[in-house]
mmCIF file with all atom_site columns, C-alpha atoms in Angstrom:
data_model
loop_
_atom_site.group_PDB
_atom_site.id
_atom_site.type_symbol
_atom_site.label_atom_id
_atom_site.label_alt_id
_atom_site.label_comp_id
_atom_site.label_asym_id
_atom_site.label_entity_id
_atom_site.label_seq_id
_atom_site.pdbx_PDB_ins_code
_atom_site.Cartn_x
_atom_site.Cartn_y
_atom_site.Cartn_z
_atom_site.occupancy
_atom_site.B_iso_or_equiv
_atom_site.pdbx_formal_charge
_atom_site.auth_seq_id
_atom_site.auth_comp_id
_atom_site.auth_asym_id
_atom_site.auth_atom_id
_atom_site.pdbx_PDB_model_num
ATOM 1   C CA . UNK G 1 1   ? 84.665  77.464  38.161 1.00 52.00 ? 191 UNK G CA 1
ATOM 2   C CA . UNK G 1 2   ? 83.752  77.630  34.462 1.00 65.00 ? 192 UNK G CA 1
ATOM 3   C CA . UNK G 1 3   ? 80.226  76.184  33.229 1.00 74.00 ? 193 UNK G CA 1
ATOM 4   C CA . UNK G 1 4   ? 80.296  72.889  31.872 1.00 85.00 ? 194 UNK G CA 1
ATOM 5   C CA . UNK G 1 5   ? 76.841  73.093  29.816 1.00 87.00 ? 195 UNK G CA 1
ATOM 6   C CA . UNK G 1 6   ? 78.703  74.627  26.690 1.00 86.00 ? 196 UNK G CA 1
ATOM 7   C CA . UNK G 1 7   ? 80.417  71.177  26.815 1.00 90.00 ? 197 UNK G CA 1
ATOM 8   C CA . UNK G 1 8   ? 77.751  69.163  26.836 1.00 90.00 ? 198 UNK G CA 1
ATOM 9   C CA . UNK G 1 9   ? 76.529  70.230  23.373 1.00 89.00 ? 199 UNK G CA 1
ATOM 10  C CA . UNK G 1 10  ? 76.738  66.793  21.543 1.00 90.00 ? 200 UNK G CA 1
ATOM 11  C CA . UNK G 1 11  ? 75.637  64.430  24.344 1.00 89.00 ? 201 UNK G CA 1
ATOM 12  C CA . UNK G 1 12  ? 78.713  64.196  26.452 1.00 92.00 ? 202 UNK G CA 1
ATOM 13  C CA . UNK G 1 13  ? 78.630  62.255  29.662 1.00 89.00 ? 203 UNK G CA 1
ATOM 14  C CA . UNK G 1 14  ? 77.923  65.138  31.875 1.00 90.00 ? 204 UNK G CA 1
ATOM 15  C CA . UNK G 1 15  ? 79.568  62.996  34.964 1.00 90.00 ? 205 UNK G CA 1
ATOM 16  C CA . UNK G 1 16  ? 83.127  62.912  32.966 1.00 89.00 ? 206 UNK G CA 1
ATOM 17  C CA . UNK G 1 17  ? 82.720  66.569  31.698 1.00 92.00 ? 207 UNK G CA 1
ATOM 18  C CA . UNK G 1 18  ? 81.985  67.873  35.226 1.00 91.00 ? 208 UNK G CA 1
ATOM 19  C CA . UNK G 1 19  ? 85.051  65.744  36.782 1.00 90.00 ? 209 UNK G CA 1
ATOM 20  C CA . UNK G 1 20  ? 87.519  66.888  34.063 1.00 91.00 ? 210 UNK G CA 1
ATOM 21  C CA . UNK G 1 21  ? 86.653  70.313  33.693 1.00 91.00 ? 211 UNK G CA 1
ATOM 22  C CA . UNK G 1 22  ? 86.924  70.655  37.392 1.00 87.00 ? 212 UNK G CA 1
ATOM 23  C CA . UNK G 1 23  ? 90.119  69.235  37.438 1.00 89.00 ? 213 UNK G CA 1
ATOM 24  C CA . UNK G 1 24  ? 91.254  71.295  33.905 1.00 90.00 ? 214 UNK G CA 1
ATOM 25  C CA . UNK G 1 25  ? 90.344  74.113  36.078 1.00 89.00 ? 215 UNK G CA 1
ATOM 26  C CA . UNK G 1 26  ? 93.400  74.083  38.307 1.00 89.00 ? 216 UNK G CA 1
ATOM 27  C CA . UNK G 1 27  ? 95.613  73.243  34.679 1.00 92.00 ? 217 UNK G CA 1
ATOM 28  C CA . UNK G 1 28  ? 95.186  76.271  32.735 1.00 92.00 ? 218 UNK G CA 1
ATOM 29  C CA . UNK G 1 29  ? 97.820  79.047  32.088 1.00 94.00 ? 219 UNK G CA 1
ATOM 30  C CA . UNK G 1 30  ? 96.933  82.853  32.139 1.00 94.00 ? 220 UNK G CA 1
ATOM 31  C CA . UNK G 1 31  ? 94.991  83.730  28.995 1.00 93.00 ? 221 UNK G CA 1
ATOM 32  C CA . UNK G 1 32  ? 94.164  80.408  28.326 1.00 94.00 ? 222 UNK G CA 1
ATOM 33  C CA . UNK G 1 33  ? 90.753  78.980  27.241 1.00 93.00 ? 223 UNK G CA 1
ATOM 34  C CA . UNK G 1 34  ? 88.882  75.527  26.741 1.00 93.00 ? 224 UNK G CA 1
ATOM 35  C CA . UNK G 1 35  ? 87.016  75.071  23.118 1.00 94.00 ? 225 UNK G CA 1
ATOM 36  C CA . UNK G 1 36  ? 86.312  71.885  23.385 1.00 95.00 ? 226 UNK G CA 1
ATOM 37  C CA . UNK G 1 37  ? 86.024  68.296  25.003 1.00 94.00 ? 227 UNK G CA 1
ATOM 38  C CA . UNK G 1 38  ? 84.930  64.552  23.910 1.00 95.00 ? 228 UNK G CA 1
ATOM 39  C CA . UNK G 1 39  ? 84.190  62.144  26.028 1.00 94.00 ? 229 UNK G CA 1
ATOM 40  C CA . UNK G 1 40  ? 84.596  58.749  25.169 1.00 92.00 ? 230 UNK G CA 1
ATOM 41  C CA . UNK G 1 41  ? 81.941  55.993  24.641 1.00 93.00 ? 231 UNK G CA 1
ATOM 42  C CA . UNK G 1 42  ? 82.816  52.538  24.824 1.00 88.00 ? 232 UNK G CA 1
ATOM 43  C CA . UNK G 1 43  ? 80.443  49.749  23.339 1.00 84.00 ? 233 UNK G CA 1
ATOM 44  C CA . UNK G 1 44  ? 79.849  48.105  26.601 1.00 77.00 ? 234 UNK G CA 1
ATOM 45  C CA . UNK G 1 45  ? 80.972  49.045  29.801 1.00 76.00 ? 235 UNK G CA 1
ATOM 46  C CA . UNK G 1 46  ? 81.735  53.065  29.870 1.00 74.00 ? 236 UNK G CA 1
ATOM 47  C CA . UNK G 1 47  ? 82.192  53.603  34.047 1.00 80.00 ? 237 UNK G CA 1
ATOM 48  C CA . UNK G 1 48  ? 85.837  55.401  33.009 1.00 86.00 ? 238 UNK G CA 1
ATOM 49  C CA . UNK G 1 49  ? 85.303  57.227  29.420 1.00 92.00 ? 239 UNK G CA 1
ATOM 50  C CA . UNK G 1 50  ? 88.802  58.811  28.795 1.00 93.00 ? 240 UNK G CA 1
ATOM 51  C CA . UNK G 1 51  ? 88.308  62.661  27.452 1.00 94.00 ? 241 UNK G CA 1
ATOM 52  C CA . UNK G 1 52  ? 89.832  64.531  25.492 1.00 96.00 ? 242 UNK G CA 1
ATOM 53  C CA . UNK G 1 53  ? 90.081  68.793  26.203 1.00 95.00 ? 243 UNK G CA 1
ATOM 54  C CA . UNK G 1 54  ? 91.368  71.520  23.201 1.00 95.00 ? 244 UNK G CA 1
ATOM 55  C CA . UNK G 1 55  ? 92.399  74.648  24.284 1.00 95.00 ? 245 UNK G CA 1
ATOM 56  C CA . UNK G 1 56  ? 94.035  77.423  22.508 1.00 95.00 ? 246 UNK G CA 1
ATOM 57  C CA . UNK G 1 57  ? 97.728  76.358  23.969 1.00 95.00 ? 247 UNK G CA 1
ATOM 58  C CA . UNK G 1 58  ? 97.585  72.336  23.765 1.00 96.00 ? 248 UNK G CA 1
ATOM 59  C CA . UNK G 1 59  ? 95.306  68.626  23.776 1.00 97.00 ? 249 UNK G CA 1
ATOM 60  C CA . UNK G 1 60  ? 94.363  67.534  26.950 1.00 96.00 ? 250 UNK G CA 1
ATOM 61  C CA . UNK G 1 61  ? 94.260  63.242  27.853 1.00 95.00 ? 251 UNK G CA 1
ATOM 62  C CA . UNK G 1 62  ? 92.698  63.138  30.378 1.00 93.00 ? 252 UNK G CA 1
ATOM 63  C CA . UNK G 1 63  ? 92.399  59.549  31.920 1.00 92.00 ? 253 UNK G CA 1
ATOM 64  C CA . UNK G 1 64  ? 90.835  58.343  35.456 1.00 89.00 ? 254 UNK G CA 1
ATOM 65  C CA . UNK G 1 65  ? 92.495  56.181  37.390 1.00 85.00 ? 255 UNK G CA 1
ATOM 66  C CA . UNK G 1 66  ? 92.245  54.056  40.150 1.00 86.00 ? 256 UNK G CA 1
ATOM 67  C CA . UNK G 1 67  ? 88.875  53.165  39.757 1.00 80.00 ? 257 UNK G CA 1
ATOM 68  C CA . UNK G 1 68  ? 87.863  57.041  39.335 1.00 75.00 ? 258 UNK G CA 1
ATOM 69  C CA . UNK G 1 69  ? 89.535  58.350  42.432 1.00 82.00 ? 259 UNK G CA 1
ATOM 70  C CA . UNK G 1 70  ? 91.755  60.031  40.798 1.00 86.00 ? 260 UNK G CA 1
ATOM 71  C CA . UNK G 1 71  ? 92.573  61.895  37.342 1.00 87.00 ? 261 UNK G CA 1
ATOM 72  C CA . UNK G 1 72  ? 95.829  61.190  34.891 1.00 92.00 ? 262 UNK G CA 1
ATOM 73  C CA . UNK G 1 73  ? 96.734  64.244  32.463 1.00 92.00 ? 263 UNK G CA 1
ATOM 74  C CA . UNK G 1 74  ? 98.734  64.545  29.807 1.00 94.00 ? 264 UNK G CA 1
ATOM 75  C CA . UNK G 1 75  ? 99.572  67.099  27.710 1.00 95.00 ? 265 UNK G CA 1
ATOM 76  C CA . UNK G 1 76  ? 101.161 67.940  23.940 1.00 95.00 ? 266 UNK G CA 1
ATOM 77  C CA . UNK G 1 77  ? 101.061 71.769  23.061 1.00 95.00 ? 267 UNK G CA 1
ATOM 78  C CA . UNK G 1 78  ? 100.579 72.598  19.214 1.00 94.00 ? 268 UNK G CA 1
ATOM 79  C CA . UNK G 1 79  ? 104.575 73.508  18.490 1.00 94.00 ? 269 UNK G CA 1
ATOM 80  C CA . UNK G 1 80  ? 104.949 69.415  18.766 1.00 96.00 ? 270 UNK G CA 1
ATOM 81  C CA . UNK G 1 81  ? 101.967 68.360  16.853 1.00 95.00 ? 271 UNK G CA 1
ATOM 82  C CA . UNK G 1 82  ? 102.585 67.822  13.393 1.00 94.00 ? 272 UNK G CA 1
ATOM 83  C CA . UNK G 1 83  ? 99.113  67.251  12.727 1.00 95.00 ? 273 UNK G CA 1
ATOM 84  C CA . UNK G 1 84  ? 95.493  65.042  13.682 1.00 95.00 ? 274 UNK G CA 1
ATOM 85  C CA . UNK G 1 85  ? 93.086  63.120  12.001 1.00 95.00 ? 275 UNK G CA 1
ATOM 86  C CA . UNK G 1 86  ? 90.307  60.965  12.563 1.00 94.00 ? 276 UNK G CA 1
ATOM 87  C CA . UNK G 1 87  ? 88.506  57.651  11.529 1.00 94.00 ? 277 UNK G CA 1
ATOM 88  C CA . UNK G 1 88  ? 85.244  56.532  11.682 1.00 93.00 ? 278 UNK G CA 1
ATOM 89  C CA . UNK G 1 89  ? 84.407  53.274  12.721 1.00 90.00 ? 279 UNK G CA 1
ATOM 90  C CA . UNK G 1 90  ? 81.721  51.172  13.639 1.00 89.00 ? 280 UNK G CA 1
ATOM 91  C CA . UNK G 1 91  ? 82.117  52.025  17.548 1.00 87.00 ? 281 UNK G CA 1
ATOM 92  C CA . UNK G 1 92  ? 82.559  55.695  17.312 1.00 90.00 ? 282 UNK G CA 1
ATOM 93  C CA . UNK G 1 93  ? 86.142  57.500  16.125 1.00 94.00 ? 283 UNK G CA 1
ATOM 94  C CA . UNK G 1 94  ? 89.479  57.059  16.704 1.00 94.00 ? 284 UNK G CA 1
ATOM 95  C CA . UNK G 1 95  ? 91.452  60.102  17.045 1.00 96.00 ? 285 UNK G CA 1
ATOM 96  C CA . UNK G 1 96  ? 94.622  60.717  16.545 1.00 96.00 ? 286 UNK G CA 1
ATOM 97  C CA . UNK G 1 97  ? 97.396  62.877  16.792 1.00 96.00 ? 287 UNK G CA 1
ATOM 98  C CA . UNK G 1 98  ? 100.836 62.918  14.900 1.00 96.00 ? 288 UNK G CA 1
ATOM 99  C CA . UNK G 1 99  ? 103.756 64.417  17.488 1.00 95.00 ? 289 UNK G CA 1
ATOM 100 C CA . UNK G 1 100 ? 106.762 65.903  15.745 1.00 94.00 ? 290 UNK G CA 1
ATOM 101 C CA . UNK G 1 101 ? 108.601 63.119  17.750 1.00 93.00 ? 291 UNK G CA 1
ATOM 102 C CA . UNK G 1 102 ? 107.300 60.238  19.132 1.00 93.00 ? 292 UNK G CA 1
ATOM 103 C CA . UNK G 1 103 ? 104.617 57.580  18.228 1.00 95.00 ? 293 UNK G CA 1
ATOM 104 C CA . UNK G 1 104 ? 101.304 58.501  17.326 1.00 95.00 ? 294 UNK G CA 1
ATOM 105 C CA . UNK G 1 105 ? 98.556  59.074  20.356 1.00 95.00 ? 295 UNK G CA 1
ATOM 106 C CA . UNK G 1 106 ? 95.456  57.083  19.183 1.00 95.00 ? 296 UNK G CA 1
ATOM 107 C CA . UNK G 1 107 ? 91.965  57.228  21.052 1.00 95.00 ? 297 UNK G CA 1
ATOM 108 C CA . UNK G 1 108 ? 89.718  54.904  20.135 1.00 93.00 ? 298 UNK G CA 1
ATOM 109 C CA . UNK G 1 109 ? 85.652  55.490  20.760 1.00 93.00 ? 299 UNK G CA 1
ATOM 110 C CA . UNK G 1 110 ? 85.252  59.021  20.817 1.00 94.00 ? 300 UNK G CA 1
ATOM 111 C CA . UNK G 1 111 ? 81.333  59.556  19.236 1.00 94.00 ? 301 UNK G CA 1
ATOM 112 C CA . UNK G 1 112 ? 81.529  60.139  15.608 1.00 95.00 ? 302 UNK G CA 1
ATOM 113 C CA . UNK G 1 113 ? 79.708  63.780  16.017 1.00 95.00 ? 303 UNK G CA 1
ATOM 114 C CA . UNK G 1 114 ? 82.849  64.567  18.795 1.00 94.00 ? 304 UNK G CA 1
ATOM 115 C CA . UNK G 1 115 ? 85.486  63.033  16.778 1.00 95.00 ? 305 UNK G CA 1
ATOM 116 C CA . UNK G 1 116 ? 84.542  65.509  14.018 1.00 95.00 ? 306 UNK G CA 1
ATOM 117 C CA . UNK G 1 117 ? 84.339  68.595  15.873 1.00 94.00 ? 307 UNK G CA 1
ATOM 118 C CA . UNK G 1 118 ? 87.643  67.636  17.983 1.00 95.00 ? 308 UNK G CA 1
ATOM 119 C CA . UNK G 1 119 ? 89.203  67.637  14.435 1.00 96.00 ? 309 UNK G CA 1
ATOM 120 C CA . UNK G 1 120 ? 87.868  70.938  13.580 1.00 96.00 ? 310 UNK G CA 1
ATOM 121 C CA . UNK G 1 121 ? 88.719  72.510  16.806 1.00 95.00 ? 311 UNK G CA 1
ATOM 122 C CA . UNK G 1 122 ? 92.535  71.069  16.777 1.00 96.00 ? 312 UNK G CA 1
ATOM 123 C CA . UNK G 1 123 ? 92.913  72.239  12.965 1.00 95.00 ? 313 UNK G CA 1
ATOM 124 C CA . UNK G 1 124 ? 92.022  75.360  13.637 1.00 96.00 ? 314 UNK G CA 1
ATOM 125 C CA . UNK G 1 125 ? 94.623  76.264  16.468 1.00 95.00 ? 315 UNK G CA 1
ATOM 126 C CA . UNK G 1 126 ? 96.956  74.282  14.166 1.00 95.00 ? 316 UNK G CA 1
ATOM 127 C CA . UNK G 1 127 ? 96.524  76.695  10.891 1.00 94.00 ? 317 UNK G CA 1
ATOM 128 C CA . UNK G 1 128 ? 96.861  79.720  13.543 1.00 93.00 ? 318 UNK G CA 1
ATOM 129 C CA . UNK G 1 129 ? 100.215 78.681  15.130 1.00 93.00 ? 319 UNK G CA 1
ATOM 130 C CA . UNK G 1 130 ? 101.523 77.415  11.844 1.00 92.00 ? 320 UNK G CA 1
ATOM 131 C CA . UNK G 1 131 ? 100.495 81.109  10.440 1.00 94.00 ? 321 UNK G CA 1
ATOM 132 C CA . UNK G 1 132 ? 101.775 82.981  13.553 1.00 92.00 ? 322 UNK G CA 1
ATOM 133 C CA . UNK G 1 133 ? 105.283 81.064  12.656 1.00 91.00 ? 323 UNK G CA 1
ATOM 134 C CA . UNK G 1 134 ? 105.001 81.733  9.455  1.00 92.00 ? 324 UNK G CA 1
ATOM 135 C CA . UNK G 1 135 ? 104.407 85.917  10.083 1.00 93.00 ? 325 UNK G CA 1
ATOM 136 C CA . UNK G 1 136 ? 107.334 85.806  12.592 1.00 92.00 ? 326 UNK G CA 1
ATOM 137 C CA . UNK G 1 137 ? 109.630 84.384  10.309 1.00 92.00 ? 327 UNK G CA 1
ATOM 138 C CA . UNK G 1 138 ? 108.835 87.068  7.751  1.00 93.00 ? 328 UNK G CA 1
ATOM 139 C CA . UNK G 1 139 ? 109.520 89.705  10.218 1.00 91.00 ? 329 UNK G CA 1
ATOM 140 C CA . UNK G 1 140 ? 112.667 87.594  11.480 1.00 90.00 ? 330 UNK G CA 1
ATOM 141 C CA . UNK G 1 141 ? 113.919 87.743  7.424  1.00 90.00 ? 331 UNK G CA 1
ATOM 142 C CA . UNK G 1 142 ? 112.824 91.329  6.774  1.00 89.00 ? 332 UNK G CA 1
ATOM 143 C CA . UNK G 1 143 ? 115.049 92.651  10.424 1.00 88.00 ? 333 UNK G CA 1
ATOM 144 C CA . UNK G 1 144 ? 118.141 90.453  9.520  1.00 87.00 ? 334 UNK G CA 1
ATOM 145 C CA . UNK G 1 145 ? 117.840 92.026  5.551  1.00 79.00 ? 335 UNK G CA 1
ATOM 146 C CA . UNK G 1 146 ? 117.666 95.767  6.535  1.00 61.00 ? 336 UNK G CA 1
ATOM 147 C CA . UNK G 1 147 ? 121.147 95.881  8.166  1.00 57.00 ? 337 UNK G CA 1
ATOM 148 C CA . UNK G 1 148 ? 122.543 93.984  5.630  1.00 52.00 ? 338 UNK G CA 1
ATOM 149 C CA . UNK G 1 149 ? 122.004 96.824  3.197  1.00 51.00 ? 339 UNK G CA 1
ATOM 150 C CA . UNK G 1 150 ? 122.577 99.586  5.109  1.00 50.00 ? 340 UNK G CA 1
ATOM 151 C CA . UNK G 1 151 ? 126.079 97.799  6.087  1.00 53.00 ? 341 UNK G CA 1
ATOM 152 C CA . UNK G 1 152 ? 126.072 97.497  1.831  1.00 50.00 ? 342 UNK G CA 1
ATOM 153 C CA . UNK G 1 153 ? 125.101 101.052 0.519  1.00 53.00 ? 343 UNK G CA 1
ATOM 154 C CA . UNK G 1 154 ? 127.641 103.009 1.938  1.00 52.00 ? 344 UNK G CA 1
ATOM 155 C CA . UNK G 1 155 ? 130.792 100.540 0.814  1.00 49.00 ? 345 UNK G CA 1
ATOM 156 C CA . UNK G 1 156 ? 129.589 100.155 -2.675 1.00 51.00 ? 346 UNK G CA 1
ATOM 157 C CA . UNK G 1 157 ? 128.675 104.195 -3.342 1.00 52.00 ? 347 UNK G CA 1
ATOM 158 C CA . UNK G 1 158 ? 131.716 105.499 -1.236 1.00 48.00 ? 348 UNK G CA 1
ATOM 159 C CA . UNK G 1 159 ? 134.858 104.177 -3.314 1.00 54.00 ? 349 UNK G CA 1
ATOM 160 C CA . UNK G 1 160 ? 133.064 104.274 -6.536 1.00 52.00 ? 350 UNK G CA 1
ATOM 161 C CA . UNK G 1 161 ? 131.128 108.141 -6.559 1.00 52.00 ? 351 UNK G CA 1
ATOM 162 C CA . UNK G 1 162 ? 132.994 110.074 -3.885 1.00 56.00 ? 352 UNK G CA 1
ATOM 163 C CA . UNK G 1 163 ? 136.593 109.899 -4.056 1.00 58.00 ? 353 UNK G CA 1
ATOM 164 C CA . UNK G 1 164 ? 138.001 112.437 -1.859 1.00 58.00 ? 354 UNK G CA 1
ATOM 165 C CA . UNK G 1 165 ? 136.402 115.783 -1.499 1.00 61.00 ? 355 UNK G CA 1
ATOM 166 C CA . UNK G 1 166 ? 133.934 114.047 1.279  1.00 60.00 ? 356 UNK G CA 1
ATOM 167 C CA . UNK G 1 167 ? 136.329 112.181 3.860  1.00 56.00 ? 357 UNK G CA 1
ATOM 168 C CA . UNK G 1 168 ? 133.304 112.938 6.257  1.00 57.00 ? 358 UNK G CA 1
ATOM 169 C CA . UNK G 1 169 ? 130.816 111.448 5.046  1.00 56.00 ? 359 UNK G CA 1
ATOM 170 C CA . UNK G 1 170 ? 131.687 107.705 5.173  1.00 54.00 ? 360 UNK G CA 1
ATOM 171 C CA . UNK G 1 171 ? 131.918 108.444 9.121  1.00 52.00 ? 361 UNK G CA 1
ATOM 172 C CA . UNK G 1 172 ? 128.766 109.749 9.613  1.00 52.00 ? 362 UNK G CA 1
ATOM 173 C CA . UNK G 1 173 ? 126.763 106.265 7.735  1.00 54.00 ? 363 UNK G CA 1
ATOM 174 C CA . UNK G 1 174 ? 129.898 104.578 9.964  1.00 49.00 ? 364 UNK G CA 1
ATOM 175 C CA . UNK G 1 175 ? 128.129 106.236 13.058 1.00 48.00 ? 365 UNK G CA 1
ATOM 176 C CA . UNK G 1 176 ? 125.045 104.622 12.374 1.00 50.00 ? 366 UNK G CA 1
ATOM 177 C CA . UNK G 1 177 ? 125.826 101.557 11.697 1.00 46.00 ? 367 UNK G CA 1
ATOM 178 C CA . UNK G 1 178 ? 127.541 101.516 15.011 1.00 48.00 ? 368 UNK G CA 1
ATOM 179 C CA . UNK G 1 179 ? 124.034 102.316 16.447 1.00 49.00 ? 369 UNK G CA 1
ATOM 180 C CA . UNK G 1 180 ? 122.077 99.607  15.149 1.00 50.00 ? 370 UNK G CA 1
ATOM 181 C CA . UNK G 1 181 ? 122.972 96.935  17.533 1.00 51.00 ? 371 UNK G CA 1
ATOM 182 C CA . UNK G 1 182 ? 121.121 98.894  20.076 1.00 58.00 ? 372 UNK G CA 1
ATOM 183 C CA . UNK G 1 183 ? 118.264 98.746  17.710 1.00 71.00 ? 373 UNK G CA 1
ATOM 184 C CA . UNK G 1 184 ? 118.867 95.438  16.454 1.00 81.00 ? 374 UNK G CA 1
ATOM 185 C CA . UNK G 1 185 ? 118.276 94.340  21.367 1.00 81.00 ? 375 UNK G CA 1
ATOM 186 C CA . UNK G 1 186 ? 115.279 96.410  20.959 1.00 83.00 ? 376 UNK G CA 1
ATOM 187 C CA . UNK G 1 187 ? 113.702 94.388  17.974 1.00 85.00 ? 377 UNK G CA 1
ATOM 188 C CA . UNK G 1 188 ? 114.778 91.469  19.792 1.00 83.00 ? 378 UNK G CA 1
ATOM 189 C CA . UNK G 1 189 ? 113.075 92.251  23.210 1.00 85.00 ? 379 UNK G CA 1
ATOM 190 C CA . UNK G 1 190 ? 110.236 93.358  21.214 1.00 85.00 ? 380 UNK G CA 1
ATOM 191 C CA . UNK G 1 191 ? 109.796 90.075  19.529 1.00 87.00 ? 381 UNK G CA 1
ATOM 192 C CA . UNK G 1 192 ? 110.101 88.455  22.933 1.00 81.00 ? 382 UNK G CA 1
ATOM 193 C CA . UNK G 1 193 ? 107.616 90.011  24.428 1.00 87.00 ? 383 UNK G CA 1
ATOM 194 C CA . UNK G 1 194 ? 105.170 89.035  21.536 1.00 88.00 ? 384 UNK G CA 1
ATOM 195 C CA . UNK G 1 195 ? 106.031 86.006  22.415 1.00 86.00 ? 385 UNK G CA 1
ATOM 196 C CA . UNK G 1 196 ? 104.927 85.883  25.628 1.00 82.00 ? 386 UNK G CA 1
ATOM 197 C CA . UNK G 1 197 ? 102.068 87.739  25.108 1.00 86.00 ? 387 UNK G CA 1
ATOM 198 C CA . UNK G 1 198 ? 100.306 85.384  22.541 1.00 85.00 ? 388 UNK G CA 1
ATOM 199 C CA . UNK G 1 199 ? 101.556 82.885  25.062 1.00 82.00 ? 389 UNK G CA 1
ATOM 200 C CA . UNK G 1 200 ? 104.051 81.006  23.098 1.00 83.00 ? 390 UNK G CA 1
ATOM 201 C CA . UNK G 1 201 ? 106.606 81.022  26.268 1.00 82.00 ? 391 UNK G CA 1
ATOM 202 C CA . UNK G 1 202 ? 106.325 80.708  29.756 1.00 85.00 ? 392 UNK G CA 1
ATOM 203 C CA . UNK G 1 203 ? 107.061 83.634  32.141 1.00 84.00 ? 393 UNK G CA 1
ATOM 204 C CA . UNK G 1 204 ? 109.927 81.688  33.166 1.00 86.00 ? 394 UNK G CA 1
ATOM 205 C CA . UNK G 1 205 ? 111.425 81.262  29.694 1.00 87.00 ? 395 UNK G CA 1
ATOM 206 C CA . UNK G 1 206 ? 109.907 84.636  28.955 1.00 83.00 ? 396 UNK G CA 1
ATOM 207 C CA . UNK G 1 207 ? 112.615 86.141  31.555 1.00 88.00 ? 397 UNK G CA 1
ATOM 208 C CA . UNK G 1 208 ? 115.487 84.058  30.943 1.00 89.00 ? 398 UNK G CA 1
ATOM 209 C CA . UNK G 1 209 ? 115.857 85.239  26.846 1.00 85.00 ? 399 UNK G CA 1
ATOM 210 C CA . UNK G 1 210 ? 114.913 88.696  28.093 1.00 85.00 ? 400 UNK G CA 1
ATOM 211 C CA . UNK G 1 211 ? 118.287 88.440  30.310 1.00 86.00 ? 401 UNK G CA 1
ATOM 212 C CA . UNK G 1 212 ? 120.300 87.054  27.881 1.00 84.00 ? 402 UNK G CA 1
ATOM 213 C CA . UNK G 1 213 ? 119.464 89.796  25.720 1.00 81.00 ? 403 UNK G CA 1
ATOM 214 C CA . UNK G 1 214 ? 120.626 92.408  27.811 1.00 84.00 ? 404 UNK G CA 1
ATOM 215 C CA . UNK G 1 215 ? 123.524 90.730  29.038 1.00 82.00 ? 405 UNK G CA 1
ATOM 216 C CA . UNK G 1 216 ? 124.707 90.577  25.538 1.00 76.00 ? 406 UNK G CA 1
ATOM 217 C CA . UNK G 1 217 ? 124.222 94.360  25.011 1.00 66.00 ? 407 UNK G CA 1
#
């Protein structure tokens, strides 16, 4: 069971923190970590304050129901946020977050100090995955370039520099061309497995591309 005083750093209801992160407990995914949670505050009666958990994978709603018994989560991991913002308002913060698809999820009352520091935590594991997507797709464009050329070189030098003293040598580049699919599988299980390990996929998904690789060899 992880500590809930590092939550409780800008006067969250320690009651709410201690029922969610108990239940958040049981939620989390292997090598994944809570940064932070608000706890609503609402102007007059606050016996149910909705919360609100970031961790380095998704948002967390987390909303009590019937009458506190019990505990509703939901869920959005950063691949379908597009982004979140916040706005101050006499009664604390409303936060919200913009889905790729889908309406906007608003919160309203969140304490102004929270609201900000939700914000900051949610941008920051925004900018990261947007940057990890953007470093993947450069290594996507530089593998699907380098055969290109190879594939290239040897058509455009053969015909025009060696006539016909060197039959062999256009078999030979031929040769390992034919090789580079194998290399072309290992790349791809490679980026696969990077994947998975900054825990972009599940397992399951994980193992199901990793087949379809190899069945395609």
């Amino acid at each position: 069971m992880m500590s809930i005083d590092r939550f409780l750093s800008d006067e969250q209801d320690p009651k709410a923190v201690e029922k969610v992160i108990g239940k958040l407990n049981d939620l989390l995914t292997t090598g994944e970590e809570l940064l932070y949670l608000a706890v609503q505050k609402k102007p007059a009666v606050n016996l149910l304050p909705d919360s609100i958990a970031i961790s380095n994978k998704r948002i967390f709603y987390c909303e009590p129901g019937n009458l506190g018994l019990t505990m509703n989560f939901k869920d959005i991991s950063w691949k379908s946020i597009k982004e979140v913002s916040f706005k101050e308002e006499f009664f604390g913060s409303k936060f919200i977050c913009v889905p790729q698809h889908g309406e906007n999820i608003v919160t309203e009352f969140i304490p102004k100090v929270q609201a900000r520091k939700l914000h900051q935590a949610a941008n920051q594991q925004l900018e990261e995955y947007k940057e990890l997507l953007r470093q993947q797709k450069l290594e996507e464009n530089r593998a699907t370039a380098s055969p290109i050329n190879l594939n290239a070189q040897p058509l455009a030098e053969i015909p025009a520099y060696e006539p016909a003293p060197e039959p062999v040598q256009p078999v030979i580049q031929i040769a390992e061309v034919v090789e580079e699919p194998e290399d072309e599988t290992t790349l791809k299980l490679r980026k696969l497995k990077t994947l998975y390990d900054k825990h972009l996929i599940t397992q399951e998904e994980y193992e199901a591309k990793k087949a379809n690789i190899l069945d395609s060899m």
